[in-house]
mmCIF file of C-alpha atoms and ligand atoms in Angstrom:
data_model
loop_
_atom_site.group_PDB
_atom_site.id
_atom_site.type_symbol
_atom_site.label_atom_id
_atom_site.label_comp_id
_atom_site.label_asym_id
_atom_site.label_seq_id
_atom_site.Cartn_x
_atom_site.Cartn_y
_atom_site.Cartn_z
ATOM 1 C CA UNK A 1 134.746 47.422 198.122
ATOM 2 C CA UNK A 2 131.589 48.570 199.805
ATOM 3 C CA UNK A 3 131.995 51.669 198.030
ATOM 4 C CA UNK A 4 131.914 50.309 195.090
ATOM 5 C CA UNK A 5 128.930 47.876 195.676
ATOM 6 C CA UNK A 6 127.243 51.205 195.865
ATOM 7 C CA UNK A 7 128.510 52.179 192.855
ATOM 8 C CA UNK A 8 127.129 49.317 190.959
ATOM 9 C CA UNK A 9 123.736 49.636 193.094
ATOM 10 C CA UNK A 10 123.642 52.634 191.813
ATOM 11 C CA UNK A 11 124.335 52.213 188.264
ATOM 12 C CA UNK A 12 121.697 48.870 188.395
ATOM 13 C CA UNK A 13 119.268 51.436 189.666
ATOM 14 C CA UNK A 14 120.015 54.480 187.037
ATOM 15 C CA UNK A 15 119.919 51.446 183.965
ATOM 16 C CA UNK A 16 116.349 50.274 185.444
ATOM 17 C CA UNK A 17 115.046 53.962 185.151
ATOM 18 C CA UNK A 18 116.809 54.110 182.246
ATOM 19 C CA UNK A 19 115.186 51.310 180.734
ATOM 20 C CA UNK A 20 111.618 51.741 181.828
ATOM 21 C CA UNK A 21 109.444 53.771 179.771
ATOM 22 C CA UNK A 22 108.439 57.038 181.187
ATOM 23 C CA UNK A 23 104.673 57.584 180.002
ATOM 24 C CA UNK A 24 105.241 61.541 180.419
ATOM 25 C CA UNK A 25 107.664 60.824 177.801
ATOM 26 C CA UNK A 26 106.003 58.618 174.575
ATOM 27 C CA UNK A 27 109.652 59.000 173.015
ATOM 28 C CA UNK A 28 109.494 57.945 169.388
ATOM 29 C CA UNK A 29 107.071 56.318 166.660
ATOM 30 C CA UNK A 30 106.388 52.980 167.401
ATOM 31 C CA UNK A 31 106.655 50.517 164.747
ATOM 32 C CA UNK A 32 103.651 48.550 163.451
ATOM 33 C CA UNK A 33 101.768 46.049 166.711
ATOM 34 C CA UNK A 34 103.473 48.026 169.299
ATOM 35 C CA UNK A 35 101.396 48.925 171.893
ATOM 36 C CA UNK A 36 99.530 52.582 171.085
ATOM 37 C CA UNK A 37 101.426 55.458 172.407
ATOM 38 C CA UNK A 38 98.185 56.558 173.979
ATOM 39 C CA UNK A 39 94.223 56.221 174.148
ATOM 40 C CA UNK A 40 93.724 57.780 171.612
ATOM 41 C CA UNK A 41 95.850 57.726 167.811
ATOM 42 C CA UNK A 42 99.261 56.164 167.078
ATOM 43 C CA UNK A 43 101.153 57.070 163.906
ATOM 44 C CA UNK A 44 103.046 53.568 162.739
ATOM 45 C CA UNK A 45 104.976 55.398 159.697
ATOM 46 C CA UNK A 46 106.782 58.796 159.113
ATOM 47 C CA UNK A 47 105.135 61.190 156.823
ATOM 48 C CA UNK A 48 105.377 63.524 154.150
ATOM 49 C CA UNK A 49 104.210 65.151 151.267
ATOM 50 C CA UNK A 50 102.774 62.793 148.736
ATOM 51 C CA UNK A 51 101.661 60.029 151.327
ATOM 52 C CA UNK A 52 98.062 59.638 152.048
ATOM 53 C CA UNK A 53 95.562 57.748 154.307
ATOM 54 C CA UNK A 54 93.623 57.808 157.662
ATOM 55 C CA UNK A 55 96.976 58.531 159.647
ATOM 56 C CA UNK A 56 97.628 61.474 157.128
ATOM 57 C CA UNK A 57 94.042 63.005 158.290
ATOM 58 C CA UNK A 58 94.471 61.825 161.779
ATOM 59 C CA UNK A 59 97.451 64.303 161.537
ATOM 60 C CA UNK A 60 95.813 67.010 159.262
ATOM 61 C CA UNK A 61 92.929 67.228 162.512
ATOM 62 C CA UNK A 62 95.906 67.900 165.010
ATOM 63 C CA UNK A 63 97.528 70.485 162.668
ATOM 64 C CA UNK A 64 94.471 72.671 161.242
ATOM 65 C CA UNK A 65 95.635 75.377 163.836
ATOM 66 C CA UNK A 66 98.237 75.898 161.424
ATOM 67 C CA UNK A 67 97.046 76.675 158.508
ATOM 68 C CA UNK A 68 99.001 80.124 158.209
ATOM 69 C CA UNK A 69 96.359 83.729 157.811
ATOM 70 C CA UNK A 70 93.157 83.039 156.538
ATOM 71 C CA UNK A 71 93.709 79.357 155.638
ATOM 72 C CA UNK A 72 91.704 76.723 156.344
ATOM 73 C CA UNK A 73 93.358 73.002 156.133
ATOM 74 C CA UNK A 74 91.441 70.422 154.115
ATOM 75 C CA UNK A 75 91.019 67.537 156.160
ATOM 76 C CA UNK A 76 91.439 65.465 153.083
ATOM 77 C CA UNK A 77 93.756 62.512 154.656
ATOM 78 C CA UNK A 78 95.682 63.796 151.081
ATOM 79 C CA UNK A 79 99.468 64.729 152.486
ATOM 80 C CA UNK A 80 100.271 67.821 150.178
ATOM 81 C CA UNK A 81 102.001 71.318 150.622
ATOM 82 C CA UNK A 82 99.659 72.997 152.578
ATOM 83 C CA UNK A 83 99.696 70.406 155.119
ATOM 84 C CA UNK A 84 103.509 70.167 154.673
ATOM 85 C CA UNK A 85 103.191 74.052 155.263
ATOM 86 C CA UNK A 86 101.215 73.099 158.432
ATOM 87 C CA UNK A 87 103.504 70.888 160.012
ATOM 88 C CA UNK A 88 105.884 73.372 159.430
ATOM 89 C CA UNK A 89 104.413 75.983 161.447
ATOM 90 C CA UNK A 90 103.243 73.361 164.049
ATOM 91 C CA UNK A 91 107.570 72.318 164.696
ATOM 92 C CA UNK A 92 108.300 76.132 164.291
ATOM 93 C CA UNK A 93 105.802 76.589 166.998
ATOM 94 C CA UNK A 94 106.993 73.986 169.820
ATOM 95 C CA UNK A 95 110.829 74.420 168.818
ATOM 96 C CA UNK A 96 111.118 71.378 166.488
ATOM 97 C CA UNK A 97 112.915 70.736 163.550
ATOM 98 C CA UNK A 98 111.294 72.539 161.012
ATOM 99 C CA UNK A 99 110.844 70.331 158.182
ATOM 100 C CA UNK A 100 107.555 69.825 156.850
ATOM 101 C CA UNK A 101 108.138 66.071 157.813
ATOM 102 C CA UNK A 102 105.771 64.435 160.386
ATOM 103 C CA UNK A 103 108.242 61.817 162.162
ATOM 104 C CA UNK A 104 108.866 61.401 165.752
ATOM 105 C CA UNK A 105 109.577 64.282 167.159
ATOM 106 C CA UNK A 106 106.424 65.953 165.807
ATOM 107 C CA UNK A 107 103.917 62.457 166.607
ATOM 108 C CA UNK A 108 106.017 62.489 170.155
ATOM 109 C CA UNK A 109 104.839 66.197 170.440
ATOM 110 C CA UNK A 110 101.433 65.244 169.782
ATOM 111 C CA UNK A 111 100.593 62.896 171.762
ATOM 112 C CA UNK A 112 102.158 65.243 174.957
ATOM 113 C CA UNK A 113 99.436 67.346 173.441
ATOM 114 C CA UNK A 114 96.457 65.391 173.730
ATOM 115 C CA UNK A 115 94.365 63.184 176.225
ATOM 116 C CA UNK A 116 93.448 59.422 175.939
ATOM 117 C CA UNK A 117 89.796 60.551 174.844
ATOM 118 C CA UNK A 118 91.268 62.321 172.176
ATOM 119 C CA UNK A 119 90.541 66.226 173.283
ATOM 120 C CA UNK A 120 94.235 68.466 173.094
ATOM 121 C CA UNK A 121 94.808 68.507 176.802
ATOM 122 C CA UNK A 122 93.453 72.222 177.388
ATOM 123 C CA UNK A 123 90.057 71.339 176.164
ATOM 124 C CA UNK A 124 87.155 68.768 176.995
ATOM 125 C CA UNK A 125 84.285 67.311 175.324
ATOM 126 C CA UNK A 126 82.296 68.827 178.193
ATOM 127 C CA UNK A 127 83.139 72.547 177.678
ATOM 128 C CA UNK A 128 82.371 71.856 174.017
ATOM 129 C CA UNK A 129 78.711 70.828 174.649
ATOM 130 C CA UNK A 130 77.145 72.781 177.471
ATOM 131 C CA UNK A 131 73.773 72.198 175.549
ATOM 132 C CA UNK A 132 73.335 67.911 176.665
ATOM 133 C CA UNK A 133 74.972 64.805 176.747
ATOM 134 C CA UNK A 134 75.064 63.077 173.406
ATOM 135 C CA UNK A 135 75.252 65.714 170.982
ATOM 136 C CA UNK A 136 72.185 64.706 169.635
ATOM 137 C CA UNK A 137 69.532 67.340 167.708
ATOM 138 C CA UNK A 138 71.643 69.076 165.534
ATOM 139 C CA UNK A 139 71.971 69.564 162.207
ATOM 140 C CA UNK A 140 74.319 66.878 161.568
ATOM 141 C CA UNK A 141 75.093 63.142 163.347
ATOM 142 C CA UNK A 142 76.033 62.990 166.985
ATOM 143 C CA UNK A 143 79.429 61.459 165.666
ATOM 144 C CA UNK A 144 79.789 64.470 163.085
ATOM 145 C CA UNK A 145 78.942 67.185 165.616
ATOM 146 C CA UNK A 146 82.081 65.475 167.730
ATOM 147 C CA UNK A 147 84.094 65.321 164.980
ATOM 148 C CA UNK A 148 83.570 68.856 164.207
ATOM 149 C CA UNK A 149 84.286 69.779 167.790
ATOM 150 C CA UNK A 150 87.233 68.387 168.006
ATOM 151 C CA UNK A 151 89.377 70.030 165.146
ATOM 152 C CA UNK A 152 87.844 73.166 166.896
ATOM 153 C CA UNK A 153 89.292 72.321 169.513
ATOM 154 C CA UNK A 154 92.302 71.697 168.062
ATOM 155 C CA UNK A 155 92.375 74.668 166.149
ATOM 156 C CA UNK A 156 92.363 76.219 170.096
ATOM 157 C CA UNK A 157 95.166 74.525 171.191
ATOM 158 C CA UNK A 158 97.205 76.293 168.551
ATOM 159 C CA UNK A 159 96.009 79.398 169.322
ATOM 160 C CA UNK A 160 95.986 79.177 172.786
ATOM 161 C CA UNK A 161 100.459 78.668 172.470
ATOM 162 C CA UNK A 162 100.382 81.429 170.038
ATOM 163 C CA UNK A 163 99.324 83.173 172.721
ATOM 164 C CA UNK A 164 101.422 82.360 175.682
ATOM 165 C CA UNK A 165 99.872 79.373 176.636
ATOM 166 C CA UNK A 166 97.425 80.977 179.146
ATOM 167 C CA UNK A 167 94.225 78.979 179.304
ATOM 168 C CA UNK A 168 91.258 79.846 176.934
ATOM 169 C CA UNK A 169 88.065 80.607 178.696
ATOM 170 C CA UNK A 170 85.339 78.526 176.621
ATOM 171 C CA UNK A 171 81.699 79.169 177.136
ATOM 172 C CA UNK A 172 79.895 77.064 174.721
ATOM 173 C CA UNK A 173 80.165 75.024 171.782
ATOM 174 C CA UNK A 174 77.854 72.684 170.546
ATOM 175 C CA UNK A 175 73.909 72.960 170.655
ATOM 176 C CA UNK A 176 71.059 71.057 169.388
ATOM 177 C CA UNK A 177 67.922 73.046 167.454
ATOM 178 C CA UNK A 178 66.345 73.100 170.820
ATOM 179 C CA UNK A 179 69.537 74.223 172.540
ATOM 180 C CA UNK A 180 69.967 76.822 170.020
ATOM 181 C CA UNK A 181 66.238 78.323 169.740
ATOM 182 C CA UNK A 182 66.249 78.572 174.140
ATOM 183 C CA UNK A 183 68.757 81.067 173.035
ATOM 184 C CA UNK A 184 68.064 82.614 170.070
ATOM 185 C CA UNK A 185 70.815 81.295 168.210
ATOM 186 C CA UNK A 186 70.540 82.009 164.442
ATOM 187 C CA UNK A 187 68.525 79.129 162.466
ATOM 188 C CA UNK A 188 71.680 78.488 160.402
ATOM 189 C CA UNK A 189 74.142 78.758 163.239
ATOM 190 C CA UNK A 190 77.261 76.402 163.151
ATOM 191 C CA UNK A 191 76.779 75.518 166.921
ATOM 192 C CA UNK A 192 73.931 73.226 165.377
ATOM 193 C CA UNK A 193 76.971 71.521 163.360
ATOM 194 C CA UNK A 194 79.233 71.508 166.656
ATOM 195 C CA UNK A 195 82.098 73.598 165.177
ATOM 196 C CA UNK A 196 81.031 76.607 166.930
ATOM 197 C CA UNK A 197 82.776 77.743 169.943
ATOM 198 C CA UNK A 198 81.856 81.343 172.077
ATOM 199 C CA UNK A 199 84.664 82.538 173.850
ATOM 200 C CA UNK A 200 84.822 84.515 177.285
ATOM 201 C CA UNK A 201 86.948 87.629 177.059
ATOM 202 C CA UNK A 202 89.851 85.636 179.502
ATOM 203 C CA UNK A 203 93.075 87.543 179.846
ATOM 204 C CA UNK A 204 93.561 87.723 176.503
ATOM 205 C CA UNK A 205 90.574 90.455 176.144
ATOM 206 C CA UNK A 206 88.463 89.976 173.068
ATOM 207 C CA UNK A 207 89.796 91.836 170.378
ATOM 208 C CA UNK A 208 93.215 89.795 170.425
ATOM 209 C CA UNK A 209 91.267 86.389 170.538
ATOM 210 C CA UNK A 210 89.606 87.401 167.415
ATOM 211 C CA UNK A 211 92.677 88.694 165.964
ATOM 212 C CA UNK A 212 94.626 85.468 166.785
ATOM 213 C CA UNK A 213 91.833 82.797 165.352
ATOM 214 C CA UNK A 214 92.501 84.292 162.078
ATOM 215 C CA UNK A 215 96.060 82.856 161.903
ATOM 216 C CA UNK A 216 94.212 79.487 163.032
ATOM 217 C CA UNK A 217 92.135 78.118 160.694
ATOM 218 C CA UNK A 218 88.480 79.619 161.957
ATOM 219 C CA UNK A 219 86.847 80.518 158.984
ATOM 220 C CA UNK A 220 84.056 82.533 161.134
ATOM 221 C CA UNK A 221 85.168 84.893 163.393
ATOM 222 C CA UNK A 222 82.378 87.022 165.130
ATOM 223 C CA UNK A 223 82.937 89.787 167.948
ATOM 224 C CA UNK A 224 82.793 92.924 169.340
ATOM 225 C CA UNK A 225 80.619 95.216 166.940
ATOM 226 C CA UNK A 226 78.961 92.115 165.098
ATOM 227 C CA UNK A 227 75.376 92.073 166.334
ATOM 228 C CA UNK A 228 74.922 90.295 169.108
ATOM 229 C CA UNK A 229 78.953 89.750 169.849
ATOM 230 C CA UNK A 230 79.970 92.432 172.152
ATOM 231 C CA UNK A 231 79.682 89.424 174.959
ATOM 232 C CA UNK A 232 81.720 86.562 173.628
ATOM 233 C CA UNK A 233 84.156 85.983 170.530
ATOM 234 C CA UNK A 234 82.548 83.235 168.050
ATOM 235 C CA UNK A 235 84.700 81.248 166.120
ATOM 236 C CA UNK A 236 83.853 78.202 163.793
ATOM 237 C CA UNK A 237 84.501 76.508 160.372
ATOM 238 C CA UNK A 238 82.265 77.418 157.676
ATOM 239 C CA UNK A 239 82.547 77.325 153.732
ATOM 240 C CA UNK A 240 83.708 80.741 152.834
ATOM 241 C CA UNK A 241 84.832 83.216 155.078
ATOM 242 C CA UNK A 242 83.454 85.622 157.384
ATOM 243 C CA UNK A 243 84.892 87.563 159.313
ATOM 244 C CA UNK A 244 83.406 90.563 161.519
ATOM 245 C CA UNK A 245 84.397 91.969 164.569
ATOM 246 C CA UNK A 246 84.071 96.110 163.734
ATOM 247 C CA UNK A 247 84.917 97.238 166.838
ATOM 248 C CA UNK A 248 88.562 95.253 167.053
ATOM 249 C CA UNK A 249 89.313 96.317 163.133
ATOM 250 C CA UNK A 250 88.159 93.203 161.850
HETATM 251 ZN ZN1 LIG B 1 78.495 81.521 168.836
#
């Protein structure tokens, strides 16, 4: 009998873990009113190609490391095939099913993937803006600068797995005009826009970081060879691409 007691003690206590939430876990979509699976986004529907809205582009940010070589996602809160494509690549990446189909396996992966303030967890807002506080004085809003950071940073995160999940050394991101002119950044640079990030050579070496950001949606890549690159690997959005790093072959 006592035995047994502690049988049932046991199986009370293996139910109450069971039925507690584990917050390393956020387990699967909630539906619509349930409380948010973290600080920062939660997806209330599954989707796929043809849907559209805010929670489409809240999903195209986290993806645009996947856009596949040389692509560059629009952020268009439009759900079509390249952003099928990219949610693709993103389950292919972490072991998913690989469907094209953003339900809750891939939101559940997400949200492991970022922080309540938003950042994927290997990045910060700090590293991002060594320049000041507010991301004021560039050549777009405070709020836009941010914005632009983060999909950078996002972009990051997927190249960061691709390569073994060793931590990215970031030295710099955004920078106001007077950030930029202390040091002699270009008067058009896209650090003033806050999509800019300089790189530190890391254990990756610099050659394969600039190799790697072309398979994740940078559509500036400058390194060893480029003027003024044989320091740090710069990688940002831009319209159009360029790409120069001479002395890794790109
Ligand atoms: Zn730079």
């Amino acid at each position: 009998m006592k035995s047994f007691l502690a049988v049932l003690t046991g199986l009370a206590a293996a139910l109450v873990v069971f039925v507690v939430p584990a917050s390393a876990d956020p387990g699967p979509v909630t539906p619509a009113g349930v409380e948010a699976a973290d600080g920062c986004h939660t997806w209330n529907r599954t989707l796929s190609e043809g849907t559209s809205g805010e929670d489409v582009r809240q999903l195209q940010i986290r993806v645009a490391g996947y856009p596949g070589y040389g692509g560059v996602l629009a952020l268009d809160g439009a759900f079509g095939p390249a952003t099928k494509a990219a949610v693709t690549r993103f389950q292919q990446a972490y072991g998913l099913a690989a469907d094209g189909v953003a339900g809750p396996a891939t939101f559940g992966k997400l949200y492991e993937l970022q922080d309540d303030d938003c950042t994927p967890v290997n990045f910060t807002w700090a590293e991002l803006n060594r320049c000041n506080g507010d991301w004021s004085g560039g050549n777009v809003s405070p709020d836009q600068a941010r914005a632009n950071a983060l999909v950078s940073m996002w972009k990051l995160q997927a190249m960061r797995h691709a390569m073994g999940d060793r931590p990215i050394v970031v030295n710099g991101g955004f920078r106001s005009v007077a950030c930029n002119n202390a040091v002699g950044g270009a008067p058009a640079s896209r650090h003033l826009y806050g999509d800019a990030v300089d790189l530190g050579a890391g254990a990756q070496g610099f050659c394969a970081l600039a190799r790697q950001a072309r398979d994740h949606g940078f559509a500036e890549i400058l390194g060893p060879g480029y003027q003024g690159h044989d320091d740090h690997v710069h990688v940002a959005a831009r319209s159009g691409q360029f790409w120069s790093a001479p002395s890794c072959g790109i």
